[in-house]
CSV table of C-alpha atoms in Angstrom, one decimal:
chain,number,residue,atom,x,y,z
A,1,ASP,CA,3.4,1.0,24.0
A,2,VAL,CA,4.8,-1.6,21.7
A,3,LYS,CA,5.8,-0.2,18.3
A,4,VAL,CA,6.0,-2.4,15.3
A,5,THR,CA,7.1,-0.5,12.2
A,6,GLN,CA,6.9,-1.8,8.6
A,7,SER,CA,9.1,0.0,6.2
A,8,SER,CA,6.5,0.7,3.5
A,9,ARG,CA,2.7,1.2,3.6
A,10,TYR,CA,2.4,0.7,-0.2
A,11,LEU,CA,4.7,-1.0,-2.6
A,12,VAL,CA,4.5,-1.7,-6.3
A,13,LYS,CA,6.9,-4.2,-7.9
A,14,ARG,CA,7.1,-6.1,-11.2
A,15,THR,CA,6.9,-9.9,-11.7
A,16,GLY,CA,10.2,-11.6,-11.2
A,17,GLU,CA,11.7,-8.9,-9.0
A,18,LYS,CA,13.3,-9.7,-5.6
A,19,VAL,CA,11.3,-7.8,-3.0
A,20,PHE,CA,12.3,-7.0,0.6
A,21,LEU,CA,9.7,-6.2,3.3
A,22,GLU,CA,11.3,-4.9,6.5
A,23,CYS,CA,9.8,-5.0,10.0
A,24,VAL,CA,11.3,-3.5,13.2
A,25,GLN,CA,10.0,-3.7,16.7
A,26,ASP,CA,11.2,-1.6,19.6
A,27,MET,CA,10.2,-3.7,22.7
A,28,ASP,CA,13.0,-6.4,22.7
A,29,HIS,CA,10.4,-9.1,21.7
A,30,GLU,CA,11.9,-12.4,20.9
A,31,ASN,CA,9.1,-13.8,18.7
A,32,MET,CA,8.3,-12.2,15.3
A,33,PHE,CA,5.8,-13.3,12.6
A,34,TRP,CA,5.0,-12.5,9.0
A,35,TYR,CA,1.4,-12.9,7.8
A,36,ARG,CA,-0.5,-12.2,4.6
A,37,GLN,CA,-4.1,-11.0,4.7
A,38,ASP,CA,-6.4,-11.5,1.7
A,39,PRO,CA,-10.1,-10.6,1.4
A,40,GLY,CA,-12.3,-13.4,2.7
A,41,LEU,CA,-9.5,-15.3,4.3
A,42,GLY,CA,-8.0,-15.2,7.8
A,43,LEU,CA,-4.5,-14.2,8.4
A,44,ARG,CA,-2.1,-16.8,7.0
A,45,LEU,CA,1.3,-17.4,8.6
A,46,ILE,CA,4.2,-17.3,6.2
A,47,TYR,CA,7.2,-17.5,8.5
A,48,PHE,CA,8.0,-16.9,12.2
A,49,SER,CA,11.1,-16.6,14.3
A,50,TYR,CA,11.5,-17.3,18.0
A,51,ASP,CA,15.0,-15.8,18.3
A,52,VAL,CA,17.8,-14.2,16.3
A,53,LYS,CA,19.1,-16.4,13.5
A,54,MET,CA,16.1,-18.8,14.0
A,55,LYS,CA,13.3,-19.2,11.5
A,56,GLU,CA,10.4,-21.6,11.1
A,57,LYS,CA,8.0,-22.1,8.2
A,58,GLY,CA,4.4,-21.2,8.7
A,59,ASP,CA,1.5,-22.4,6.7
A,60,ILE,CA,2.4,-20.8,3.3
A,61,PRO,CA,6.1,-20.4,3.0
A,62,GLU,CA,6.4,-21.2,-0.7
A,63,GLY,CA,8.0,-18.4,-2.7
A,64,TYR,CA,9.1,-16.5,0.5
A,65,SER,CA,12.2,-16.5,2.7
A,66,VAL,CA,13.1,-14.5,5.8
A,67,SER,CA,16.1,-13.1,7.6
A,68,ARG,CA,16.5,-12.4,11.4
A,69,GLU,CA,20.0,-11.1,11.9
A,70,LYS,CA,19.1,-8.8,14.8
A,71,LYS,CA,16.5,-9.2,17.4
A,72,GLU,CA,14.5,-6.2,16.5
A,73,ARG,CA,14.4,-6.8,12.7
A,74,PHE,CA,12.6,-9.5,10.8
A,75,SER,CA,12.7,-9.2,7.0
A,76,LEU,CA,10.4,-11.0,4.5
A,77,ILE,CA,11.9,-11.7,1.1
A,78,LEU,CA,10.0,-12.6,-2.1
A,79,GLU,CA,12.6,-14.3,-4.1
A,80,SER,CA,10.9,-13.8,-7.5
A,81,ALA,CA,7.7,-11.9,-7.1
A,82,SER,CA,4.6,-13.2,-8.8
A,83,THR,CA,1.1,-11.7,-9.3
A,84,ASN,CA,-0.4,-14.1,-6.8
A,85,GLN,CA,1.8,-12.5,-4.1
A,86,THR,CA,-0.2,-9.3,-4.4
A,87,SER,CA,-1.5,-8.9,-0.9
A,88,MET,CA,-1.4,-7.1,2.5
A,89,TYR,CA,1.5,-8.2,4.5
A,90,LEU,CA,1.4,-7.9,8.3
A,91,CYS,CA,4.4,-8.2,10.7
A,92,ALA,CA,3.8,-9.0,14.3
A,93,SER,CA,5.9,-9.4,17.4
A,94,ARG,CA,5.3,-11.0,20.8
A,95,ILE,CA,6.9,-11.6,24.2
A,96,PRO,CA,7.1,-15.4,24.5
A,97,GLY,CA,5.8,-15.5,28.1
A,98,ASP,CA,5.4,-18.7,30.0
A,99,SER,CA,2.9,-20.3,27.6
A,100,HIS,CA,3.1,-18.4,24.4
A,101,THR,CA,-0.3,-16.9,25.1
A,102,GLN,CA,0.8,-13.3,25.1
A,103,PRO,CA,-0.9,-11.2,22.4
A,104,GLN,CA,0.8,-10.4,19.2
A,105,HIS,CA,1.4,-6.7,18.3
A,106,PHE,CA,1.0,-5.8,14.7
A,107,GLY,CA,2.5,-3.3,12.3
A,108,ASP,CA,0.3,-1.2,10.0
A,109,GLY,CA,0.9,-3.5,7.1
A,110,THR,CA,2.5,-3.2,3.7
A,111,ARG,CA,0.1,-3.4,0.7
A,112,LEU,CA,2.1,-5.0,-2.0
A,113,SER,CA,1.1,-5.0,-5.6
A,114,ILE,CA,2.9,-7.2,-8.2
A,115,LEU,CA,2.3,-6.1,-11.8
B,1,GLY,CA,-8.7,-29.8,9.9
B,2,GLN,CA,-8.5,-26.6,11.8
B,3,ASN,CA,-11.1,-23.9,11.2
B,4,ILE,CA,-12.5,-20.7,12.6
B,5,ASP,CA,-16.0,-19.5,11.5
B,6,GLN,CA,-17.4,-16.1,12.1
B,7,PRO,CA,-20.0,-14.0,10.2
B,8,THR,CA,-18.7,-12.0,7.3
B,9,GLU,CA,-20.6,-8.8,8.1
B,10,MET,CA,-22.9,-7.4,10.7
B,11,THR,CA,-24.8,-4.1,11.1
B,12,ALA,CA,-25.9,-2.5,14.3
B,13,THR,CA,-27.1,0.9,15.5
B,14,GLU,CA,-25.2,3.4,17.5
B,15,GLY,CA,-25.9,3.0,21.2
B,16,ALA,CA,-27.1,-0.6,20.9
B,17,ILE,CA,-25.5,-3.9,21.8
B,18,VAL,CA,-24.1,-6.4,19.3
B,19,GLN,CA,-22.8,-10.0,19.7
B,20,ILE,CA,-20.2,-11.4,17.3
B,21,ASN,CA,-20.0,-15.1,17.3
B,22,CYS,CA,-17.1,-17.4,16.6
B,23,THR,CA,-16.9,-21.2,16.4
B,24,TYR,CA,-13.6,-22.9,16.3
B,25,GLN,CA,-12.0,-26.3,15.6
B,26,THR,CA,-8.4,-26.6,16.5
B,27,SER,CA,-5.9,-29.4,17.1
B,28,GLY,CA,-5.7,-28.9,20.8
B,29,PHE,CA,-6.6,-25.6,22.4
B,30,ASN,CA,-4.6,-23.0,24.2
B,31,GLY,CA,-7.1,-20.1,24.2
B,32,LEU,CA,-9.0,-17.8,22.0
B,33,PHE,CA,-8.1,-14.2,21.0
B,34,TRP,CA,-10.2,-11.3,19.7
B,35,TYR,CA,-8.6,-8.5,17.7
B,36,GLN,CA,-10.1,-5.3,16.3
B,37,GLN,CA,-8.9,-4.0,12.9
B,38,HIS,CA,-9.9,-0.6,11.5
B,39,ALA,CA,-9.7,-0.3,7.7
B,40,GLY,CA,-6.1,0.2,6.7
B,41,GLU,CA,-4.7,-0.2,10.2
B,42,ALA,CA,-3.0,-2.8,12.3
B,43,PRO,CA,-5.1,-5.4,14.2
B,44,THR,CA,-5.1,-4.5,17.9
B,45,PHE,CA,-5.6,-6.9,20.8
B,46,LEU,CA,-8.9,-6.9,22.6
B,47,SER,CA,-9.2,-10.1,24.7
B,48,TYR,CA,-7.9,-13.5,25.4
B,49,ASN,CA,-10.0,-16.4,27.0
B,50,VAL,CA,-8.7,-19.8,28.0
B,51,LEU,CA,-11.2,-20.7,30.7
B,52,ASP,CA,-15.0,-21.0,30.3
B,53,GLY,CA,-17.0,-17.9,31.1
B,54,LEU,CA,-17.4,-14.2,30.5
B,55,GLU,CA,-14.6,-11.7,30.8
B,56,GLU,CA,-15.5,-8.0,30.8
B,57,LYS,CA,-13.4,-5.1,29.8
B,58,GLY,CA,-15.3,-1.9,29.8
B,59,ARG,CA,-17.8,-1.8,26.9
B,60,PHE,CA,-16.3,-5.0,25.5
B,61,SER,CA,-16.8,-8.6,26.9
B,62,SER,CA,-15.7,-11.9,25.6
B,63,PHE,CA,-17.2,-15.3,26.3
B,64,LEU,CA,-15.8,-18.8,25.9
B,65,SER,CA,-17.4,-22.2,26.0
B,66,ARG,CA,-14.7,-24.9,25.4
B,67,SER,CA,-17.2,-27.8,25.4
B,68,LYS,CA,-19.1,-26.1,22.5
B,69,GLY,CA,-16.1,-24.7,20.7
B,70,TYR,CA,-17.7,-21.3,20.8
B,71,SER,CA,-16.9,-17.8,21.7
B,72,TYR,CA,-18.5,-14.4,21.3
B,73,LEU,CA,-17.5,-10.8,21.6
B,74,LEU,CA,-20.1,-8.5,23.1
B,75,LEU,CA,-19.9,-4.8,22.4
B,76,LYS,CA,-22.2,-2.5,24.4
B,77,GLU,CA,-23.2,1.1,24.0
B,78,LEU,CA,-21.9,1.1,20.4
B,79,GLN,CA,-20.1,4.1,19.1
B,80,MET,CA,-19.3,5.0,15.5
B,81,LYS,CA,-15.6,4.4,16.1
B,82,ASP,CA,-16.5,0.7,16.8
B,83,SER,CA,-17.0,0.3,13.0
B,84,ALA,CA,-14.2,-2.1,12.2
B,85,SER,CA,-13.4,-5.7,11.5
B,86,TYR,CA,-13.2,-8.1,14.4
B,87,LEU,CA,-10.9,-11.0,14.1
B,88,CYS,CA,-11.3,-14.3,16.1
B,89,ALA,CA,-8.2,-16.5,16.4
B,90,GLY,CA,-7.8,-19.8,18.2
B,91,MET,CA,-4.5,-21.1,19.5
B,92,ASP,CA,-3.7,-24.7,18.8
B,93,SER,CA,-1.6,-27.2,20.7
B,94,ASN,CA,1.6,-25.9,19.1
B,95,TYR,CA,0.7,-22.3,20.2
B,96,GLN,CA,0.0,-21.3,16.6
B,97,LEU,CA,-2.9,-19.0,15.9
B,98,ILE,CA,-5.7,-20.1,13.5
B,99,TRP,CA,-7.4,-17.0,12.3
B,100,GLY,CA,-11.0,-16.4,11.1
B,101,ALA,CA,-11.7,-14.2,8.1
B,102,GLY,CA,-13.0,-11.5,10.3
B,103,THR,CA,-16.4,-9.9,10.9
B,104,LYS,CA,-16.9,-6.4,9.4
B,105,LEU,CA,-19.1,-4.5,11.8
B,106,ILE,CA,-21.0,-1.5,10.4
B,107,ILE,CA,-22.5,1.0,12.9
B,108,LYS,CA,-25.3,3.2,11.7
B,109,PRO,CA,-26.4,6.4,13.4
Protein backbone atom coordinates (compact mmCIF):
# COMPACT_ATOMS: atom_id res chain seq x y z
CA ASP A 1 0.00 0.00 0.00
CA VAL A 2 1.08 3.52 -0.77
CA LYS A 3 1.89 5.54 2.31
CA VAL A 4 1.77 9.32 2.21
CA THR A 5 2.81 10.86 5.50
CA GLN A 6 2.27 14.45 6.54
CA SER A 7 4.45 15.59 9.39
CA SER A 8 1.72 17.12 11.57
CA ARG A 9 -2.00 16.42 12.00
CA TYR A 10 -2.63 19.70 13.80
CA LEU A 11 -0.61 22.91 13.78
CA VAL A 12 -1.20 26.33 15.32
CA LYS A 13 0.88 29.28 14.17
CA ARG A 14 0.76 33.05 14.42
CA THR A 15 0.19 35.62 11.73
CA GLY A 16 3.41 36.53 9.96
CA GLU A 17 5.25 33.31 10.82
CA LYS A 18 6.93 31.21 8.15
CA VAL A 19 5.30 27.80 8.20
CA PHE A 20 6.60 24.55 6.77
CA LEU A 21 4.33 21.60 5.98
CA GLU A 22 6.15 18.40 5.14
CA CYS A 23 4.98 15.45 3.07
CA VAL A 24 6.77 12.18 2.42
CA GLN A 25 5.70 9.27 0.23
CA ASP A 26 7.24 5.82 0.22
CA MET A 27 6.33 4.49 -3.23
CA ASP A 28 8.81 6.27 -5.48
CA HIS A 29 6.02 8.33 -7.07
CA GLU A 30 7.14 11.10 -9.36
CA ASN A 31 4.07 13.32 -9.13
CA MET A 32 3.19 15.11 -5.90
CA PHE A 33 0.49 17.65 -5.08
CA TRP A 34 -0.55 20.10 -2.36
CA TYR A 35 -4.23 20.96 -1.89
CA ARG A 36 -6.23 22.89 0.62
CA GLN A 37 -9.70 21.77 1.66
CA ASP A 38 -12.24 24.23 3.04
CA PRO A 39 -15.88 23.62 4.03
CA GLY A 40 -18.27 23.93 1.11
CA LEU A 41 -15.47 24.02 -1.45
CA GLY A 42 -13.78 21.32 -3.48
CA LEU A 43 -10.13 20.56 -3.07
CA ARG A 44 -8.10 23.42 -4.50
CA LEU A 45 -4.68 22.78 -5.98
CA ILE A 46 -1.91 24.99 -4.60
CA TYR A 47 1.23 23.58 -6.25
CA PHE A 48 2.31 20.36 -7.88
CA SER A 49 5.54 18.74 -8.94
CA TYR A 50 6.14 16.15 -11.64
CA ASP A 51 9.74 15.44 -10.68
CA VAL A 52 12.58 16.44 -8.37
CA LYS A 53 13.44 20.15 -8.56
CA MET A 54 10.34 20.76 -10.65
CA LYS A 55 7.31 22.72 -9.48
CA GLU A 56 4.22 24.14 -11.12
CA LYS A 57 1.64 26.58 -9.83
CA GLY A 58 -1.85 25.28 -9.28
CA ASP A 59 -5.03 27.31 -9.00
CA ILE A 60 -4.23 29.21 -5.78
CA PRO A 61 -0.44 29.59 -5.37
CA GLU A 62 -0.46 33.09 -3.91
CA GLY A 63 1.15 33.21 -0.47
CA TYR A 64 2.69 29.75 -0.84
CA SER A 65 5.87 28.23 -2.17
CA VAL A 66 7.13 24.64 -2.41
CA SER A 67 10.34 22.67 -2.35
CA ARG A 68 11.10 19.28 -3.95
CA GLU A 69 14.74 18.48 -3.26
CA LYS A 70 14.21 14.72 -3.06
CA LYS A 71 11.76 12.52 -4.91
CA GLU A 72 10.00 11.32 -1.79
CA ARG A 73 9.56 14.71 -0.10
CA PHE A 74 7.41 17.68 -1.10
CA SER A 75 7.27 20.65 1.26
CA LEU A 76 4.71 23.44 1.31
CA ILE A 77 5.85 26.79 2.69
CA LEU A 78 3.67 29.63 3.86
CA GLU A 79 6.02 32.58 3.51
CA SER A 80 4.16 34.85 5.94
CA ALA A 81 1.13 33.14 7.40
CA SER A 82 -2.19 34.95 7.37
CA THR A 83 -5.53 34.08 8.97
CA ASN A 84 -7.09 33.29 5.58
CA GLN A 85 -4.64 30.42 5.27
CA THR A 86 -6.32 28.61 8.13
CA SER A 87 -7.40 25.38 6.45
CA MET A 88 -6.92 21.63 6.04
CA TYR A 89 -3.91 20.94 3.85
CA LEU A 90 -3.72 17.67 1.94
CA CYS A 91 -0.69 16.21 0.21
CA ALA A 92 -1.04 13.59 -2.53
CA SER A 93 1.22 11.55 -4.76
CA ARG A 94 0.68 9.62 -7.96
CA ILE A 95 2.46 7.36 -10.42
CA PRO A 96 2.35 9.30 -13.71
CA GLY A 97 1.25 6.37 -15.84
CA ASP A 98 0.77 6.57 -19.56
CA SER A 99 -1.96 9.19 -19.41
CA HIS A 100 -1.84 10.74 -15.96
CA THR A 101 -5.05 8.95 -15.06
CA GLN A 102 -3.66 6.98 -12.18
CA PRO A 103 -5.41 7.81 -8.89
CA GLN A 104 -3.83 10.17 -6.41
CA HIS A 105 -2.99 8.82 -2.94
CA PHE A 106 -3.52 11.23 -0.07
CA GLY A 107 -2.02 11.84 3.31
CA ASP A 108 -4.23 12.29 6.38
CA GLY A 109 -3.96 16.06 6.18
CA THR A 110 -2.64 18.85 8.36
CA ARG A 111 -5.22 21.06 10.02
CA LEU A 112 -3.49 24.43 10.22
CA SER A 113 -4.80 27.30 12.33
CA ILE A 114 -3.31 30.76 11.98
CA LEU A 115 -4.04 33.04 14.93
CA GLY B 1 -15.50 27.87 -16.57
CA GLN B 2 -14.93 24.46 -15.08
CA ASN B 3 -17.34 23.17 -12.49
CA ILE B 4 -18.36 20.06 -10.61
CA ASP B 5 -21.78 19.89 -8.93
CA GLN B 6 -22.90 17.33 -6.40
CA PRO B 7 -25.45 17.41 -3.56
CA THR B 8 -24.18 18.71 -0.25
CA GLU B 9 -25.72 16.05 1.94
CA MET B 10 -27.77 12.86 1.63
CA THR B 11 -29.32 10.53 4.17
CA ALA B 12 -30.01 6.84 3.68
CA THR B 13 -30.92 3.79 5.73
CA GLU B 14 -28.64 0.90 6.60
CA GLY B 15 -29.13 -1.95 4.13
CA ALA B 16 -30.64 0.29 1.46
CA ILE B 17 -29.27 1.64 -1.85
CA VAL B 18 -28.21 5.23 -2.47
CA GLN B 19 -27.19 7.05 -5.65
CA ILE B 20 -24.94 10.11 -5.44
CA ASN B 21 -25.05 12.25 -8.57
CA CYS B 22 -22.35 14.45 -10.05
CA THR B 23 -22.51 16.76 -13.05
CA TYR B 24 -19.38 18.19 -14.54
CA GLN B 25 -18.17 20.86 -16.92
CA THR B 26 -14.50 20.66 -17.77
CA SER B 27 -12.24 22.00 -20.50
CA GLY B 28 -11.72 18.75 -22.28
CA PHE B 29 -12.29 15.50 -20.46
CA ASN B 30 -9.95 12.73 -19.39
CA GLY B 31 -12.16 10.84 -17.02
CA LEU B 32 -13.97 11.12 -13.73
CA PHE B 33 -12.89 9.96 -10.28
CA TRP B 34 -14.80 9.14 -7.12
CA TYR B 35 -13.13 9.26 -3.70
CA GLN B 36 -14.40 8.46 -0.22
CA GLN B 37 -13.35 10.59 2.74
CA HIS B 38 -14.20 9.70 6.34
CA ALA B 39 -14.19 12.60 8.76
CA GLY B 40 -10.65 13.57 9.70
CA GLU B 41 -9.09 11.09 7.29
CA ALA B 42 -7.46 11.05 3.86
CA PRO B 43 -9.58 10.74 0.72
CA THR B 44 -9.30 7.21 -0.68
CA PHE B 45 -9.78 6.24 -4.31
CA LEU B 46 -13.01 4.43 -5.23
CA SER B 47 -13.36 4.47 -9.00
CA TYR B 48 -12.33 5.96 -12.32
CA ASN B 49 -14.54 6.14 -15.43
CA VAL B 50 -13.52 7.40 -18.83
CA LEU B 51 -15.90 5.44 -21.05
CA ASP B 52 -19.68 5.57 -20.94
CA GLY B 53 -21.39 2.95 -18.87
CA LEU B 54 -21.46 1.30 -15.51
CA GLU B 55 -18.46 -0.14 -13.69
CA GLU B 56 -19.09 -2.35 -10.70
CA LYS B 57 -16.76 -3.02 -7.79
CA GLY B 58 -18.47 -5.06 -5.12
CA ARG B 59 -21.09 -2.97 -3.33
CA PHE B 60 -20.01 0.19 -5.18
CA SER B 61 -20.71 1.01 -8.83
CA SER B 62 -19.93 4.12 -10.84
CA PHE B 63 -21.67 5.30 -14.00
CA LEU B 64 -20.63 7.81 -16.63
CA SER B 65 -22.46 9.54 -19.46
CA ARG B 66 -20.07 11.77 -21.40
CA SER B 67 -22.80 13.22 -23.61
CA LYS B 68 -24.71 14.42 -20.54
CA GLY B 69 -21.69 15.44 -18.44
CA TYR B 70 -23.05 13.22 -15.70
CA SER B 71 -21.86 10.54 -13.34
CA TYR B 72 -23.23 8.74 -10.33
CA LEU B 73 -21.91 6.56 -7.57
CA LEU B 74 -24.22 3.77 -6.49
CA LEU B 75 -23.78 2.22 -3.07
CA LYS B 76 -25.69 -0.99 -2.31
CA GLU B 77 -26.37 -2.80 0.96
CA LEU B 78 -25.39 0.27 2.91
CA GLN B 79 -23.40 -0.20 6.08
CA MET B 80 -22.83 2.25 8.90
CA LYS B 81 -19.16 2.47 7.89
CA ASP B 82 -20.25 3.98 4.56
CA SER B 83 -21.04 7.21 6.41
CA ALA B 84 -18.50 9.54 4.82
CA SER B 85 -18.11 12.29 2.27
CA TYR B 86 -17.93 11.25 -1.36
CA LEU B 87 -15.86 13.45 -3.65
CA CYS B 88 -16.37 13.67 -7.41
CA ALA B 89 -13.47 14.96 -9.53
CA GLY B 90 -13.28 15.48 -13.28
CA MET B 91 -9.96 15.46 -15.14
CA ASP B 92 -9.56 18.18 -17.75
CA SER B 93 -7.52 18.28 -20.94
CA ASN B 94 -4.37 19.19 -18.95
CA TYR B 95 -4.87 16.17 -16.70
CA GLN B 96 -5.70 18.41 -13.77
CA LEU B 97 -8.47 17.37 -11.39
CA ILE B 98 -11.45 19.65 -10.84
CA TRP B 99 -13.05 18.70 -7.52
CA GLY B 100 -16.61 18.92 -6.32
CA ALA B 101 -17.29 20.08 -2.77
CA GLY B 102 -18.26 16.55 -1.76
CA THR B 103 -21.48 14.85 -0.68
CA LYS B 104 -21.81 14.02 2.99
CA LEU B 105 -23.65 10.71 3.28
CA ILE B 106 -25.37 9.98 6.58
CA ILE B 107 -26.45 6.40 7.22
CA LYS B 108 -29.20 5.80 9.75
CA PRO B 109 -29.92 2.44 11.42
